[in-house]
Amino acid sequence: MKAGRTSHGHLDYIPPLYNQTTPGSPLALATVWLSMLSMRITCERTNTQEHHAGETRQLAKVIRAVQDAIADPARSVDIETLAAVVIIGYGEHLRSTTESSSSQPEAALKTFVIHQAGAEALIRKRGGLNFQDYPSLALFDAVRHNAVSLAITGARRHAFLSWDLWYITDINVRHLCDSYTPATNLDAYGVKIIVLQSRIAKLKNKSMDEINHIKVDLLDLLERLRSWKIHISEDWVFTGMATDGTLEQVHMSPEMCYLLNEWYFHQLRASHLLKQLNKKLNTTEVSTQSFCCEMEWIDDVIASSHQFLSNSPHLTLNIPLSKKAGCLSSIQPSGASWIGSRLFGQTLYQLDIILSDALRCLFLPQVIESRYREVMNWARGQRRMCVNVPVI
């Protein structure tokens, strides 16, 4: 139940749909295919040529069923059709990331992006139907999360024009979409970051009114992000000081760690956007406090590597202060679970992108630039080590 609060909407509240669906519906066929795929990935006995061929035939059935449903005006807005497309996208991404090198995430995204575009098209066609019940809202949240992830990591930089669907102004609907879980709340902040990034990119003639409006919005976003932690469950334990002078960190699930790191990344992105705005004004003033906060967020992300790669679900880890303060070392992932390793790889990928963008776009003090490069090189090295983690 704790990890359930980390959900971005994927497959939440979907089980009731199976009470209504027929065996040959797109949703039923997609679920069978995902089951076959999951078995092949996680069980060595089913990872055979015969099972692979059966899985391929099942996927062909799913695609045909979805195409038939989309061609029908009534069935195209049915929630089962949208659920089937979301499941296909998830399965294709799962297959790509397990069958190709995790050090090349761009290649693994190609097929997923195609299905994601289809899901977004169905979301737009459904309109108000997206908010009629919890299964519809869960699927809306799932598709929105994928859209935010693709855009915020740079996989779809051209998608700025399509954010009207996700940037909801109706106060009642916005409350549902922003506060469904702490995870979807972060997605809502992600949408705001993308919109603000687009506004900064379009700034012309240094319009002071627009710059001031963007600055106010960024400061407000940072303030709201800081308060996000008070809305999560009290049993999500954070680090504390032990009697021997070490930081004692109680183990959290990989999903919880990933969500906390998303929170750090959003604050980093917003802080960097504020510096990018100052750069447009030719302002190179250094805010020592902001850089201190950024380094703390980065150090917290680095420290979380032990949680992702821990083999025991109840292990308590003692992390030396020197490591928490930024002393980087190589983490051996040989005992990591598949989920922990996958989420750790995604965390490193995001960290690399954020720091690379900052080095390319911002005026940074020499000490900060050196630290960013050190952390970025460490993240790339760790990602290469994660490639050989066995699937269990």
PDB file of N, CA, C and O in Angstrom, residues 293-332:
ATOM      1  N   CYS A 293      21.408  24.538  -2.372  1.00  0.00           N
ATOM      2  CA  CYS A 293      20.220  23.685  -2.446  1.00  0.00           C
ATOM      3  C   CYS A 293      20.365  22.661  -3.564  1.00  0.00           C
ATOM      4  O   CYS A 293      20.046  21.474  -3.383  1.00  0.00           O
ATOM      5  N   GLU A 294      20.862  23.119  -4.713  1.00  0.00           N
ATOM      6  CA  GLU A 294      21.024  22.203  -5.845  1.00  0.00           C
ATOM      7  C   GLU A 294      21.991  21.069  -5.518  1.00  0.00           C
ATOM      8  O   GLU A 294      21.749  19.909  -5.858  1.00  0.00           O
ATOM      9  N   MET A 295      23.095  21.396  -4.857  1.00  0.00           N
ATOM     10  CA  MET A 295      24.059  20.356  -4.518  1.00  0.00           C
ATOM     11  C   MET A 295      23.481  19.379  -3.489  1.00  0.00           C
ATOM     12  O   MET A 295      23.772  18.183  -3.528  1.00  0.00           O
ATOM     13  N   GLU A 296      22.643  19.862  -2.594  1.00  0.00           N
ATOM     14  CA  GLU A 296      21.993  18.966  -1.636  1.00  0.00           C
ATOM     15  C   GLU A 296      21.050  18.005  -2.358  1.00  0.00           C
ATOM     16  O   GLU A 296      21.008  16.814  -2.043  1.00  0.00           O
ATOM     17  N   TRP A 297      20.290  18.512  -3.339  1.00  0.00           N
ATOM     18  CA  TRP A 297      19.380  17.648  -4.092  1.00  0.00           C
ATOM     19  C   TRP A 297      20.165  16.580  -4.853  1.00  0.00           C
ATOM     20  O   TRP A 297      19.783  15.411  -4.867  1.00  0.00           O
ATOM     21  N   ILE A 298      21.262  16.992  -5.460  1.00  0.00           N
ATOM     22  CA  ILE A 298      22.080  16.041  -6.224  1.00  0.00           C
ATOM     23  C   ILE A 298      22.697  15.002  -5.288  1.00  0.00           C
ATOM     24  O   ILE A 298      22.723  13.806  -5.599  1.00  0.00           O
ATOM     25  N   ASP A 299      23.185  15.432  -4.123  1.00  0.00           N
ATOM     26  CA  ASP A 299      23.763  14.489  -3.166  1.00  0.00           C
ATOM     27  C   ASP A 299      22.720  13.490  -2.677  1.00  0.00           C
ATOM     28  O   ASP A 299      23.022  12.310  -2.451  1.00  0.00           O
ATOM     29  N   ASP A 300      21.468  13.949  -2.500  1.00  0.00           N
ATOM     30  CA  ASP A 300      20.407  13.041  -2.076  1.00  0.00           C
ATOM     31  C   ASP A 300      20.124  11.992  -3.152  1.00  0.00           C
ATOM     32  O   ASP A 300      19.845  10.828  -2.842  1.00  0.00           O
ATOM     33  N   VAL A 301      20.171  12.405  -4.409  1.00  0.00           N
ATOM     34  CA  VAL A 301      19.971  11.456  -5.510  1.00  0.00           C
ATOM     35  C   VAL A 301      21.095  10.422  -5.520  1.00  0.00           C
ATOM     36  O   VAL A 301      20.860   9.220  -5.685  1.00  0.00           O
ATOM     37  N   ILE A 302      22.338  10.889  -5.350  1.00  0.00           N
ATOM     38  CA  ILE A 302      23.480   9.970  -5.332  1.00  0.00           C
ATOM     39  C   ILE A 302      23.343   8.970  -4.178  1.00  0.00           C
ATOM     40  O   ILE A 302      23.565   7.760  -4.350  1.00  0.00           O
ATOM     41  N   ALA A 303      22.964   9.461  -3.012  1.00  0.00           N
ATOM     42  CA  ALA A 303      22.827   8.581  -1.846  1.00  0.00           C
ATOM     43  C   ALA A 303      21.743   7.531  -2.047  1.00  0.00           C
ATOM     44  O   ALA A 303      21.816   6.435  -1.476  1.00  0.00           O
ATOM     45  N   SER A 304      20.747   7.816  -2.878  1.00  0.00           N
ATOM     46  CA  SER A 304      19.638   6.872  -3.070  1.00  0.00           C
ATOM     47  C   SER A 304      20.058   5.638  -3.848  1.00  0.00           C
ATOM     48  O   SER A 304      19.306   4.656  -3.909  1.00  0.00           O
ATOM     49  N   SER A 305      21.241   5.652  -4.460  1.00  0.00           N
ATOM     50  CA  SER A 305      21.684   4.502  -5.250  1.00  0.00           C
ATOM     51  C   SER A 305      21.713   3.233  -4.401  1.00  0.00           C
ATOM     52  O   SER A 305      21.418   2.131  -4.881  1.00  0.00           O
ATOM     53  N   HIS A 306      22.050   3.346  -3.126  1.00  0.00           N
ATOM     54  CA  HIS A 306      22.082   2.182  -2.236  1.00  0.00           C
ATOM     55  C   HIS A 306      20.687   1.586  -2.071  1.00  0.00           C
ATOM     56  O   HIS A 306      20.530   0.378  -1.933  1.00  0.00           O
ATOM     57  N   GLN A 307      19.672   2.449  -2.079  1.00  0.00           N
ATOM     58  CA  GLN A 307      18.310   1.958  -1.916  1.00  0.00           C
ATOM     59  C   GLN A 307      17.841   1.208  -3.164  1.00  0.00           C
ATOM     60  O   GLN A 307      17.189   0.169  -3.065  1.00  0.00           O
ATOM     61  N   PHE A 308      18.171   1.717  -4.329  1.00  0.00           N
ATOM     62  CA  PHE A 308      17.776   1.047  -5.569  1.00  0.00           C
ATOM     63  C   PHE A 308      18.432  -0.316  -5.704  1.00  0.00           C
ATOM     64  O   PHE A 308      17.824  -1.264  -6.195  1.00  0.00           O
ATOM     65  N   LEU A 309      19.683  -0.417  -5.271  1.00  0.00           N
ATOM     66  CA  LEU A 309      20.467  -1.611  -5.550  1.00  0.00           C
ATOM     67  C   LEU A 309      20.601  -2.543  -4.369  1.00  0.00           C
ATOM     68  O   LEU A 309      21.379  -3.488  -4.398  1.00  0.00           O
ATOM     69  N   SER A 310      19.849  -2.268  -3.306  1.00  0.00           N
ATOM     70  CA  SER A 310      19.875  -3.160  -2.150  1.00  0.00           C
ATOM     71  C   SER A 310      19.112  -4.437  -2.473  1.00  0.00           C
ATOM     72  O   SER A 310      18.066  -4.418  -3.099  1.00  0.00           O
ATOM     73  N   ASN A 311      19.633  -5.566  -2.009  1.00  0.00           N
ATOM     74  CA  ASN A 311      19.004  -6.860  -2.298  1.00  0.00           C
ATOM     75  C   ASN A 311      17.948  -7.242  -1.266  1.00  0.00           C
ATOM     76  O   ASN A 311      17.137  -8.112  -1.505  1.00  0.00           O
ATOM     77  N   SER A 312      17.992  -6.595  -0.098  1.00  0.00           N
ATOM     78  CA  SER A 312      17.071  -6.964   0.971  1.00  0.00           C
ATOM     79  C   SER A 312      15.972  -5.929   1.111  1.00  0.00           C
ATOM     80  O   SER A 312      16.246  -4.743   1.234  1.00  0.00           O
ATOM     81  N   PRO A 313      14.692  -6.342   1.139  1.00  0.00           N
ATOM     82  CA  PRO A 313      13.597  -5.382   1.273  1.00  0.00           C
ATOM     83  C   PRO A 313      13.507  -4.761   2.656  1.00  0.00           C
ATOM     84  O   PRO A 313      12.761  -3.824   2.857  1.00  0.00           O
ATOM     85  N   HIS A 314      14.258  -5.266   3.629  1.00  0.00           N
ATOM     86  CA  HIS A 314      14.178  -4.714   4.990  1.00  0.00           C
ATOM     87  C   HIS A 314      15.542  -4.258   5.500  1.00  0.00           C
ATOM     88  O   HIS A 314      15.741  -4.088   6.693  1.00  0.00           O
ATOM     89  N   LEU A 315      16.485  -4.060   4.589  1.00  0.00           N
ATOM     90  CA  LEU A 315      17.848  -3.721   4.989  1.00  0.00           C
ATOM     91  C   LEU A 315      17.943  -2.263   5.419  1.00  0.00           C
ATOM     92  O   LEU A 315      17.368  -1.372   4.811  1.00  0.00           O
ATOM     93  N   THR A 316      18.667  -2.019   6.524  1.00  0.00           N
ATOM     94  CA  THR A 316      18.979  -0.658   6.937  1.00  0.00           C
ATOM     95  C   THR A 316      20.434  -0.378   6.592  1.00  0.00           C
ATOM     96  O   THR A 316      21.324  -1.118   6.981  1.00  0.00           O
ATOM     97  N   LEU A 317      20.661   0.688   5.850  1.00  0.00           N
ATOM     98  CA  LEU A 317      22.006   0.996   5.373  1.00  0.00           C
ATOM     99  C   LEU A 317      22.583   2.195   6.113  1.00  0.00           C
ATOM    100  O   LEU A 317      21.901   3.192   6.322  1.00  0.00           O
ATOM    101  N   ASN A 318      23.824   2.091   6.511  1.00  0.00           N
ATOM    102  CA  ASN A 318      24.536   3.213   7.109  1.00  0.00           C
ATOM    103  C   ASN A 318      25.450   3.822   6.062  1.00  0.00           C
ATOM    104  O   ASN A 318      26.374   3.169   5.584  1.00  0.00           O
ATOM    105  N   ILE A 319      25.182   5.061   5.702  1.00  0.00           N
ATOM    106  CA  ILE A 319      25.943   5.725   4.652  1.00  0.00           C
ATOM    107  C   ILE A 319      26.886   6.739   5.297  1.00  0.00           C
ATOM    108  O   ILE A 319      26.433   7.631   6.021  1.00  0.00           O
ATOM    109  N   PRO A 320      28.188   6.612   5.093  1.00  0.00           N
ATOM    110  CA  PRO A 320      29.130   7.567   5.686  1.00  0.00           C
ATOM    111  C   PRO A 320      28.814   8.993   5.271  1.00  0.00           C
ATOM    112  O   PRO A 320      28.360   9.249   4.161  1.00  0.00           O
ATOM    113  N   LEU A 321      29.086   9.911   6.157  1.00  0.00           N
ATOM    114  CA  LEU A 321      28.843  11.318   5.854  1.00  0.00           C
ATOM    115  C   LEU A 321      29.636  11.767   4.632  1.00  0.00           C
ATOM    116  O   LEU A 321      29.177  12.576   3.851  1.00  0.00           O
ATOM    117  N   SER A 322      30.847  11.223   4.463  1.00  0.00           N
ATOM    118  CA  SER A 322      31.667  11.636   3.325  1.00  0.00           C
ATOM    119  C   SER A 322      30.986  11.304   2.011  1.00  0.00           C
ATOM    120  O   SER A 322      31.053  12.054   1.050  1.00  0.00           O
ATOM    121  N   LYS A 323      30.265  10.178   1.970  1.00  0.00           N
ATOM    122  CA  LYS A 323      29.564   9.808   0.738  1.00  0.00           C
ATOM    123  C   LYS A 323      28.388  10.750   0.509  1.00  0.00           C
ATOM    124  O   LYS A 323      28.130  11.204  -0.592  1.00  0.00           O
ATOM    125  N   LYS A 324      27.638  11.041   1.591  1.00  0.00           N
ATOM    126  CA  LYS A 324      26.490  11.923   1.456  1.00  0.00           C
ATOM    127  C   LYS A 324      26.931  13.314   1.055  1.00  0.00           C
ATOM    128  O   LYS A 324      26.215  14.027   0.355  1.00  0.00           O
ATOM    129  N   ALA A 325      28.116  13.698   1.452  1.00  0.00           N
ATOM    130  CA  ALA A 325      28.597  15.032   1.140  1.00  0.00           C
ATOM    131  C   ALA A 325      29.162  15.124  -0.263  1.00  0.00           C
ATOM    132  O   ALA A 325      29.564  16.197  -0.685  1.00  0.00           O
ATOM    133  N   GLY A 326      29.191  14.028  -0.973  1.00  0.00           N
ATOM    134  CA  GLY A 326      29.567  14.135  -2.377  1.00  0.00           C
ATOM    135  C   GLY A 326      30.734  13.287  -2.811  1.00  0.00           C
ATOM    136  O   GLY A 326      31.199  13.397  -3.928  1.00  0.00           O
ATOM    137  N   CYS A 327      31.258  12.396  -1.944  1.00  0.00           N
ATOM    138  CA  CYS A 327      32.353  11.521  -2.340  1.00  0.00           C
ATOM    139  C   CYS A 327      31.782  10.376  -3.161  1.00  0.00           C
ATOM    140  O   CYS A 327      31.076   9.514  -2.639  1.00  0.00           O
ATOM    141  N   LEU A 328      32.041  10.365  -4.466  1.00  0.00           N
ATOM    142  CA  LEU A 328      31.429   9.391  -5.358  1.00  0.00           C
ATOM    143  C   LEU A 328      32.210   8.097  -5.364  1.00  0.00           C
ATOM    144  O   LEU A 328      33.434   8.093  -5.356  1.00  0.00           O
ATOM    145  N   SER A 329      31.495   6.988  -5.382  1.00  0.00           N
ATOM    146  CA  SER A 329      32.131   5.690  -5.511  1.00  0.00           C
ATOM    147  C   SER A 329      31.264   4.809  -6.389  1.00  0.00           C
ATOM    148  O   SER A 329      30.102   5.092  -6.624  1.00  0.00           O
ATOM    149  N   SER A 330      31.836   3.729  -6.846  1.00  0.00           N
ATOM    150  CA  SER A 330      31.117   2.824  -7.732  1.00  0.00           C
ATOM    151  C   SER A 330      30.236   1.903  -6.908  1.00  0.00           C
ATOM    152  O   SER A 330      30.659   1.349  -5.903  1.00  0.00           O
ATOM    153  N   ILE A 331      28.979   1.759  -7.327  1.00  0.00           N
ATOM    154  CA  ILE A 331      28.043   0.889  -6.642  1.00  0.00           C
ATOM    155  C   ILE A 331      27.907  -0.404  -7.425  1.00  0.00           C
ATOM    156  O   ILE A 331      27.592  -0.382  -8.611  1.00  0.00           O
ATOM    157  N   GLN A 332      28.154  -1.533  -6.773  1.00  0.00           N
ATOM    158  CA  GLN A 332      28.045  -2.819  -7.453  1.00  0.00           C
ATOM    159  C   GLN A 332      26.584  -3.275  -7.461  1.00  0.00           C
ATOM    160  O   GLN A 332      25.999  -3.517  -6.411  1.00  0.00           O
TER     161      GLN A 332
END
